[in-house]
Amino acid sequence: MAVISETDRDVVQGLLEEHAIELVRLETPDLNGVSRGKTVTTDHFWSFAESGLALVSDIYCWDHDCWVATGTGFGEDLTFADLSMQPDLSTFVVLPHVDGQARVICDTYYSDGRPVEASPRRVLRRQVDAAAEQGLTARMQAEYEFYLLDGETGQPPFGGTPITTTLTNQRLPVLQQLARDLRALGLSPRTLNHEWGPTQYELTFDAVEGLAAGDDNFTYKTYAKEIASQHGLLLSFMTKPFAGLSGSSSHLHLSLFEGGRNIFWDADQNELTQEFHWAIGGLLEHAPGLNALLGPTVNCAKRYRKGTYAPASITWGFENRSVAVRVKAGRGDHTHIENRLGSGASNPYLALAAMLVAVLDGIRRRIEPPEPMATSAYQLDDLDLLPATLEESLDAFESDETIRDAFHPEFVKAFLALKRHEVKKAREAVPGYGSGEWHDEVTDWERGQFLFLS
């Protein structure tokens, strides 16, 4: 049974009454980052908040299509038993776009009270705690790009690639509502711009500390879709929905603070620190295995192509958009690392956790990076390339003992089984899977799998 402080109870009860809330959504992320849960009536909310709400354990073995993967340790392995959702009342918020409804993010537990270690929120919390044990606080954020598509045809409402053109931000009224409603949901939207694909956009947000970075992006990815649907539009974070158009990324930003000091910047010497370089060294050394979590669908690797503003090699550089790890110009407390390997379909909790694992290992082992790339990586052919398929990334993740062992075995088992199930499903559905043609096309099967729930 959850212990609820009187302060939390008073705050939430005040919101329930002030906004005449009738329904509360209790939600939690599955391994793909999809929101799963149940909606409860307000008169039963406190009972579930205190005792937990049953939710089937299958959420950790479902793919995007809700097919059940075997060997995950969940679903049939647990005789399809229920887990318990326990609301984290600090995430309670009134929904600005749906009258009379609120939502709260939940953690999941077994019937004996043990936390579910495969829960993505638990996965990120463990890595945030690992940083804290070293006296470090992670400030993180992600930049998830998305396509806004016609709700019936699944095609862009207008063509062209007017990247960063000001007036394209005004052509779809939903964009202004997104900024307003996401702010009302507790996020801090900063910038909006049109991306390289037709009706492809990017919203950026202020960096936040620790677990809140996962919660913010989980909220963003879930509710941006619902807000868009109210305008008759499909908002999709599918990484590569169209073969000839730009893929959607999720650039991951991270800095580490010790007390009030950014450990990536030496204010006395006015220069970047050794810890900064070691962090990049960790990201590059572990990049192949990290890609299992940063590009976690069979569609994601199709984004990594030369000349597309996406990385294709395991490289880094200053203000260089052709590399995997980019360092922007800001210094002082603004000094941070941008990992450009993240894909739009990634689970934000898992992607941020993976980046944090690699950075902490780089600092712990003092991994020196190679020299930064001073030219376009697209012009060179003798570079270490990123994994070309999801199965290559999964093999790299499993063989990278440092990365694999940083995660709880329960999560590793469930994640690998689910993703290998996805690979098997793709092989069976698409005769040319893995061929050169596969890498140059986006099949109807892929769009059916990932366009709606990514």
mmCIF file of N, CA and C in Angstrom, residues 132-217:
data_model
loop_
_atom_site.group_PDB
_atom_site.id
_atom_site.type_symbol
_atom_site.label_atom_id
_atom_site.label_comp_id
_atom_site.label_asym_id
_atom_site.label_seq_id
_atom_site.Cartn_x
_atom_site.Cartn_y
_atom_site.Cartn_z
ATOM 1 N N ALA A 132 23.861 9.835 -8.839
ATOM 2 C CA ALA A 132 23.789 10.502 -7.534
ATOM 3 C C ALA A 132 24.758 9.888 -6.534
ATOM 4 N N GLU A 133 24.968 8.572 -6.628
ATOM 5 C CA GLU A 133 25.919 7.906 -5.736
ATOM 6 C C GLU A 133 27.334 8.417 -5.943
ATOM 7 N N GLN A 134 27.596 8.976 -7.129
ATOM 8 C CA GLN A 134 28.897 9.575 -7.413
ATOM 9 C C GLN A 134 28.885 11.080 -7.182
ATOM 10 N N GLY A 135 27.800 11.572 -6.574
ATOM 11 C CA GLY A 135 27.681 12.994 -6.293
ATOM 12 C C GLY A 135 27.286 13.822 -7.491
ATOM 13 N N LEU A 136 26.723 13.183 -8.526
ATOM 14 C CA LEU A 136 26.429 13.876 -9.774
ATOM 15 C C LEU A 136 24.929 13.955 -10.027
ATOM 16 N N THR A 137 24.508 15.076 -10.581
ATOM 17 C CA THR A 137 23.124 15.278 -11.009
ATOM 18 C C THR A 137 23.100 15.453 -12.515
ATOM 19 N N ALA A 138 22.307 14.635 -13.175
ATOM 20 C CA ALA A 138 22.206 14.711 -14.631
ATOM 21 C C ALA A 138 21.108 15.693 -15.023
ATOM 22 N N ARG A 139 21.455 16.624 -15.907
ATOM 23 C CA ARG A 139 20.462 17.497 -16.539
ATOM 24 C C ARG A 139 20.355 17.050 -17.994
ATOM 25 N N MET A 140 19.142 16.703 -18.405
ATOM 26 C CA MET A 140 18.968 16.057 -19.709
ATOM 27 C C MET A 140 17.737 16.599 -20.413
ATOM 28 N N GLN A 141 17.709 16.372 -21.707
ATOM 29 C CA GLN A 141 16.521 16.646 -22.498
ATOM 30 C C GLN A 141 16.675 15.954 -23.843
ATOM 31 N N ALA A 142 15.563 15.751 -24.523
ATOM 32 C CA ALA A 142 15.557 15.135 -25.849
ATOM 33 C C ALA A 142 14.838 16.060 -26.820
ATOM 34 N N GLU A 143 15.166 15.923 -28.100
ATOM 35 C CA GLU A 143 14.521 16.725 -29.150
ATOM 36 C C GLU A 143 13.833 15.761 -30.117
ATOM 37 N N TYR A 144 12.611 15.409 -29.814
ATOM 38 C CA TYR A 144 11.884 14.461 -30.659
ATOM 39 C C TYR A 144 11.240 15.185 -31.841
ATOM 40 N N GLU A 145 11.634 14.769 -33.043
ATOM 41 C CA GLU A 145 11.009 15.281 -34.252
ATOM 42 C C GLU A 145 9.800 14.418 -34.614
ATOM 43 N N PHE A 146 8.865 15.014 -35.347
ATOM 44 C CA PHE A 146 7.647 14.292 -35.689
ATOM 45 C C PHE A 146 7.112 14.779 -37.032
ATOM 46 N N TYR A 147 6.283 13.926 -37.640
ATOM 47 C CA TYR A 147 5.532 14.314 -38.834
ATOM 48 C C TYR A 147 4.079 14.564 -38.435
ATOM 49 N N LEU A 148 3.488 15.605 -38.994
ATOM 50 C CA LEU A 148 2.055 15.852 -38.875
ATOM 51 C C LEU A 148 1.418 15.445 -40.201
ATOM 52 N N LEU A 149 0.567 14.424 -40.160
ATOM 53 C CA LEU A 149 0.037 13.819 -41.375
ATOM 54 C C LEU A 149 -1.479 13.879 -41.395
ATOM 55 N N ASP A 150 -2.042 13.825 -42.575
ATOM 56 C CA ASP A 150 -3.494 13.756 -42.711
ATOM 57 C C ASP A 150 -3.998 12.509 -41.999
ATOM 58 N N GLY A 151 -5.015 12.675 -41.158
ATOM 59 C CA GLY A 151 -5.503 11.572 -40.349
ATOM 60 C C GLY A 151 -6.087 10.423 -41.142
ATOM 61 N N GLU A 152 -6.530 10.667 -42.367
ATOM 62 C CA GLU A 152 -7.123 9.621 -43.188
ATOM 63 C C GLU A 152 -6.128 9.005 -44.164
ATOM 64 N N THR A 153 -5.321 9.826 -44.802
ATOM 65 C CA THR A 153 -4.414 9.311 -45.835
ATOM 66 C C THR A 153 -3.038 8.943 -45.297
ATOM 67 N N GLY A 154 -2.657 9.496 -44.134
ATOM 68 C CA GLY A 154 -1.319 9.254 -43.610
ATOM 69 C C GLY A 154 -0.235 9.954 -44.408
ATOM 70 N N GLN A 155 -0.597 10.959 -45.194
ATOM 71 C CA GLN A 155 0.349 11.701 -46.021
ATOM 72 C C GLN A 155 0.472 13.141 -45.516
ATOM 73 N N PRO A 156 1.596 13.813 -45.825
ATOM 74 C CA PRO A 156 1.755 15.208 -45.410
ATOM 75 C C PRO A 156 0.657 16.094 -45.991
ATOM 76 N N PRO A 157 0.071 16.999 -45.221
ATOM 77 C CA PRO A 157 -0.974 17.905 -45.734
ATOM 78 C C PRO A 157 -0.478 18.850 -46.816
ATOM 79 N N PHE A 158 0.807 19.187 -46.807
ATOM 80 C CA PHE A 158 1.367 19.982 -47.894
ATOM 81 C C PHE A 158 2.802 19.517 -48.134
ATOM 82 N N GLY A 159 3.316 19.784 -49.332
ATOM 83 C CA GLY A 159 4.616 19.279 -49.733
ATOM 84 C C GLY A 159 5.725 20.281 -49.519
ATOM 85 N N GLY A 160 6.883 19.937 -50.075
ATOM 86 C CA GLY A 160 8.036 20.812 -49.964
ATOM 87 C C GLY A 160 8.856 20.537 -48.722
ATOM 88 N N THR A 161 10.058 21.101 -48.694
ATOM 89 C CA THR A 161 10.948 20.945 -47.538
ATOM 90 C C THR A 161 11.409 22.321 -47.063
ATOM 91 N N PRO A 162 10.480 23.133 -46.577
ATOM 92 C CA PRO A 162 10.816 24.509 -46.183
ATOM 93 C C PRO A 162 11.441 24.567 -44.779
ATOM 94 N N ILE A 163 12.581 23.908 -44.613
ATOM 95 C CA ILE A 163 13.209 23.805 -43.299
ATOM 96 C C ILE A 163 13.482 25.195 -42.711
ATOM 97 N N THR A 164 13.086 25.391 -41.475
ATOM 98 C CA THR A 164 13.216 26.626 -40.682
ATOM 99 C C THR A 164 12.518 27.834 -41.301
ATOM 100 N N THR A 165 11.652 27.634 -42.280
ATOM 101 C CA THR A 165 10.907 28.761 -42.845
ATOM 102 C C THR A 165 9.839 29.208 -41.856
ATOM 103 N N THR A 166 9.854 30.463 -41.484
ATOM 104 C CA THR A 166 9.027 30.964 -40.392
ATOM 105 C C THR A 166 7.543 30.694 -40.596
ATOM 106 N N LEU A 167 7.028 30.973 -41.766
ATOM 107 C CA LEU A 167 5.579 30.908 -41.963
ATOM 108 C C LEU A 167 5.032 29.484 -41.949
ATOM 109 N N THR A 168 5.904 28.478 -42.135
ATOM 110 C CA THR A 168 5.388 27.111 -42.064
ATOM 111 C C THR A 168 4.960 26.745 -40.641
ATOM 112 N N ASN A 169 5.461 27.481 -39.656
ATOM 113 C CA ASN A 169 5.019 27.250 -38.272
ATOM 114 C C ASN A 169 3.589 27.715 -38.047
ATOM 115 N N GLN A 170 3.035 28.469 -39.002
ATOM 116 C CA GLN A 170 1.692 29.015 -38.844
ATOM 117 C C GLN A 170 0.655 28.284 -39.698
ATOM 118 N N ARG A 171 1.091 27.382 -40.568
ATOM 119 C CA ARG A 171 0.166 26.798 -41.536
ATOM 120 C C ARG A 171 -0.780 25.774 -40.903
ATOM 121 N N LEU A 172 -0.378 25.209 -39.778
ATOM 122 C CA LEU A 172 -1.221 24.227 -39.096
ATOM 123 C C LEU A 172 -1.510 24.734 -37.687
ATOM 124 N N PRO A 173 -2.754 25.120 -37.395
ATOM 125 C CA PRO A 173 -3.089 25.689 -36.077
ATOM 126 C C PRO A 173 -2.742 24.783 -34.907
ATOM 127 N N VAL A 174 -2.649 23.470 -35.144
ATOM 128 C CA VAL A 174 -2.340 22.556 -34.052
ATOM 129 C C VAL A 174 -0.980 22.869 -33.424
ATOM 130 N N LEU A 175 -0.076 23.449 -34.194
ATOM 131 C CA LEU A 175 1.257 23.715 -33.656
ATOM 132 C C LEU A 175 1.218 24.714 -32.513
ATOM 133 N N GLN A 176 0.398 25.737 -32.655
ATOM 134 C CA GLN A 176 0.270 26.710 -31.571
ATOM 135 C C GLN A 176 -0.398 26.070 -30.350
ATOM 136 N N GLN A 177 -1.394 25.197 -30.588
ATOM 137 C CA GLN A 177 -2.048 24.533 -29.464
ATOM 138 C C GLN A 177 -1.085 23.585 -28.757
ATOM 139 N N LEU A 178 -0.237 22.918 -29.526
ATOM 140 C CA LEU A 178 0.753 22.034 -28.915
ATOM 141 C C LEU A 178 1.619 22.799 -27.913
ATOM 142 N N ALA A 179 2.125 23.952 -28.337
ATOM 143 C CA ALA A 179 2.988 24.731 -27.449
ATOM 144 C C ALA A 179 2.240 25.162 -26.191
ATOM 145 N N ARG A 180 0.993 25.610 -26.356
ATOM 146 C CA ARG A 180 0.218 26.066 -25.193
ATOM 147 C C ARG A 180 -0.107 24.906 -24.252
ATOM 148 N N ASP A 181 -0.605 23.801 -24.819
ATOM 149 C CA ASP A 181 -1.079 22.703 -23.981
ATOM 150 C C ASP A 181 0.069 21.945 -23.325
ATOM 151 N N LEU A 182 1.198 21.820 -24.004
ATOM 152 C CA LEU A 182 2.336 21.144 -23.384
ATOM 153 C C LEU A 182 2.874 21.960 -22.216
ATOM 154 N N ARG A 183 2.811 23.289 -22.343
ATOM 155 C CA ARG A 183 3.197 24.123 -21.202
ATOM 156 C C ARG A 183 2.225 23.910 -20.034
ATOM 157 N N ALA A 184 0.947 23.816 -20.339
ATOM 158 C CA ALA A 184 -0.046 23.574 -19.280
ATOM 159 C C ALA A 184 0.135 22.203 -18.645
ATOM 160 N N LEU A 185 0.745 21.272 -19.370
ATOM 161 C CA LEU A 185 1.027 19.945 -18.821
ATOM 162 C C LEU A 185 2.296 19.919 -17.976
ATOM 163 N N GLY A 186 2.937 21.061 -17.828
ATOM 164 C CA GLY A 186 4.102 21.155 -16.956
ATOM 165 C C GLY A 186 5.433 21.134 -17.672
ATOM 166 N N LEU A 187 5.432 21.076 -19.002
ATOM 167 C CA LEU A 187 6.672 21.094 -19.760
ATOM 168 C C LEU A 187 7.100 22.529 -20.063
ATOM 169 N N SER A 188 8.318 22.697 -20.571
ATOM 170 C CA SER A 188 8.833 24.034 -20.890
ATOM 171 C C SER A 188 9.245 24.107 -22.347
ATOM 172 N N PRO A 189 8.273 24.168 -23.278
ATOM 173 C CA PRO A 189 8.644 24.282 -24.687
ATOM 174 C C PRO A 189 9.402 25.575 -24.952
ATOM 175 N N ARG A 190 10.480 25.444 -25.746
ATOM 176 C CA ARG A 190 11.343 26.604 -26.028
ATOM 177 C C ARG A 190 11.231 27.052 -27.471
ATOM 178 N N THR A 191 11.462 26.126 -28.397
ATOM 179 C CA THR A 191 11.487 26.497 -29.809
ATOM 180 C C THR A 191 10.679 25.515 -30.650
ATOM 181 N N LEU A 192 10.171 26.022 -31.752
ATOM 182 C CA LEU A 192 9.444 25.219 -32.731
ATOM 183 C C LEU A 192 9.989 25.578 -34.107
ATOM 184 N N ASN A 193 10.284 24.570 -34.908
ATOM 185 C CA ASN A 193 10.693 24.869 -36.284
ATOM 186 C C ASN A 193 10.322 23.728 -37.219
ATOM 187 N N HIS A 194 10.146 24.100 -38.491
ATOM 188 C CA HIS A 194 9.911 23.106 -39.521
ATOM 189 C C HIS A 194 11.226 22.403 -39.826
ATOM 190 N N GLU A 195 11.157 21.086 -40.000
ATOM 191 C CA GLU A 195 12.347 20.307 -40.298
ATOM 192 C C GLU A 195 12.475 20.043 -41.796
ATOM 193 N N TRP A 196 13.291 19.075 -42.161
ATOM 194 C CA TRP A 196 13.670 18.877 -43.552
ATOM 195 C C TRP A 196 12.571 18.192 -44.371
ATOM 196 N N GLY A 197 11.701 17.427 -43.719
ATOM 197 C CA GLY A 197 10.631 16.759 -44.443
ATOM 198 C C GLY A 197 9.372 17.607 -44.491
ATOM 199 N N PRO A 198 8.476 17.352 -45.430
ATOM 200 C CA PRO A 198 7.214 18.100 -45.489
ATOM 201 C C PRO A 198 6.372 17.833 -44.246
ATOM 202 N N THR A 199 5.910 18.896 -43.632
ATOM 203 C CA THR A 199 5.158 18.879 -42.366
ATOM 204 C C THR A 199 5.862 18.030 -41.309
ATOM 205 N N GLN A 200 7.185 18.117 -41.292
ATOM 206 C CA GLN A 200 7.994 17.519 -40.223
ATOM 207 C C GLN A 200 8.474 18.658 -39.326
ATOM 208 N N TYR A 201 8.276 18.503 -38.024
ATOM 209 C CA TYR A 201 8.571 19.582 -37.081
ATOM 210 C C TYR A 201 9.392 19.075 -35.902
ATOM 211 N N GLU A 202 9.960 20.051 -35.209
ATOM 212 C CA GLU A 202 10.685 19.751 -33.981
ATOM 213 C C GLU A 202 10.315 20.768 -32.908
ATOM 214 N N LEU A 203 9.982 20.270 -31.731
ATOM 215 C CA LEU A 203 9.821 21.095 -30.535
ATOM 216 C C LEU A 203 10.992 20.820 -29.612
ATOM 217 N N THR A 204 11.566 21.856 -29.035
ATOM 218 C CA THR A 204 12.611 21.657 -28.030
ATOM 219 C C THR A 204 12.113 22.166 -26.684
ATOM 220 N N PHE A 205 12.719 21.642 -25.622
ATOM 221 C CA PHE A 205 12.285 21.943 -24.257
ATOM 222 C C PHE A 205 13.495 22.249 -23.385
ATOM 223 N N ASP A 206 13.267 22.949 -22.288
ATOM 224 C CA ASP A 206 14.329 23.192 -21.318
ATOM 225 C C ASP A 206 14.809 21.866 -20.730
ATOM 226 N N ALA A 207 16.115 21.779 -20.477
ATOM 227 C CA ALA A 207 16.658 20.609 -19.791
ATOM 228 C C ALA A 207 16.153 20.575 -18.352
ATOM 229 N N VAL A 208 15.961 19.375 -17.837
ATOM 230 C CA VAL A 208 15.491 19.195 -16.460
ATOM 231 C C VAL A 208 16.338 18.114 -15.801
ATOM 232 N N GLU A 209 16.184 17.977 -14.507
ATOM 233 C CA GLU A 209 17.031 17.052 -13.759
ATOM 234 C C GLU A 209 16.429 15.658 -13.684
ATOM 235 N N GLY A 210 17.287 14.674 -13.904
ATOM 236 C CA GLY A 210 16.990 13.292 -13.576
ATOM 237 C C GLY A 210 15.770 12.700 -14.240
ATOM 238 N N LEU A 211 14.954 12.033 -13.423
ATOM 239 C CA LEU A 211 13.798 11.293 -13.907
ATOM 240 C C LEU A 211 12.806 12.178 -14.636
ATOM 241 N N ALA A 212 12.753 13.454 -14.289
ATOM 242 C CA ALA A 212 11.803 14.372 -14.932
ATOM 243 C C ALA A 212 12.024 14.456 -16.434
ATOM 244 N N ALA A 213 13.257 14.233 -16.908
ATOM 245 C CA ALA A 213 13.509 14.272 -18.345
ATOM 246 C C ALA A 213 12.760 13.161 -19.054
ATOM 247 N N GLY A 214 12.742 11.963 -18.452
ATOM 248 C CA GLY A 214 11.963 10.879 -19.031
ATOM 249 C C GLY A 214 10.481 11.160 -18.963
ATOM 250 N N ASP A 215 10.016 11.646 -17.812
ATOM 251 C CA ASP A 215 8.590 11.943 -17.648
ATOM 252 C C ASP A 215 8.126 13.001 -18.629
ATOM 253 N N ASP A 216 8.927 14.047 -18.817
ATOM 254 C CA ASP A 216 8.538 15.131 -19.731
ATOM 255 C C ASP A 216 8.362 14.607 -21.155
ATOM 256 N N ASN A 217 9.310 13.808 -21.605
ATOM 257 C CA ASN A 217 9.238 13.339 -22.987
ATOM 258 C C ASN A 217 8.188 12.258 -23.182
#
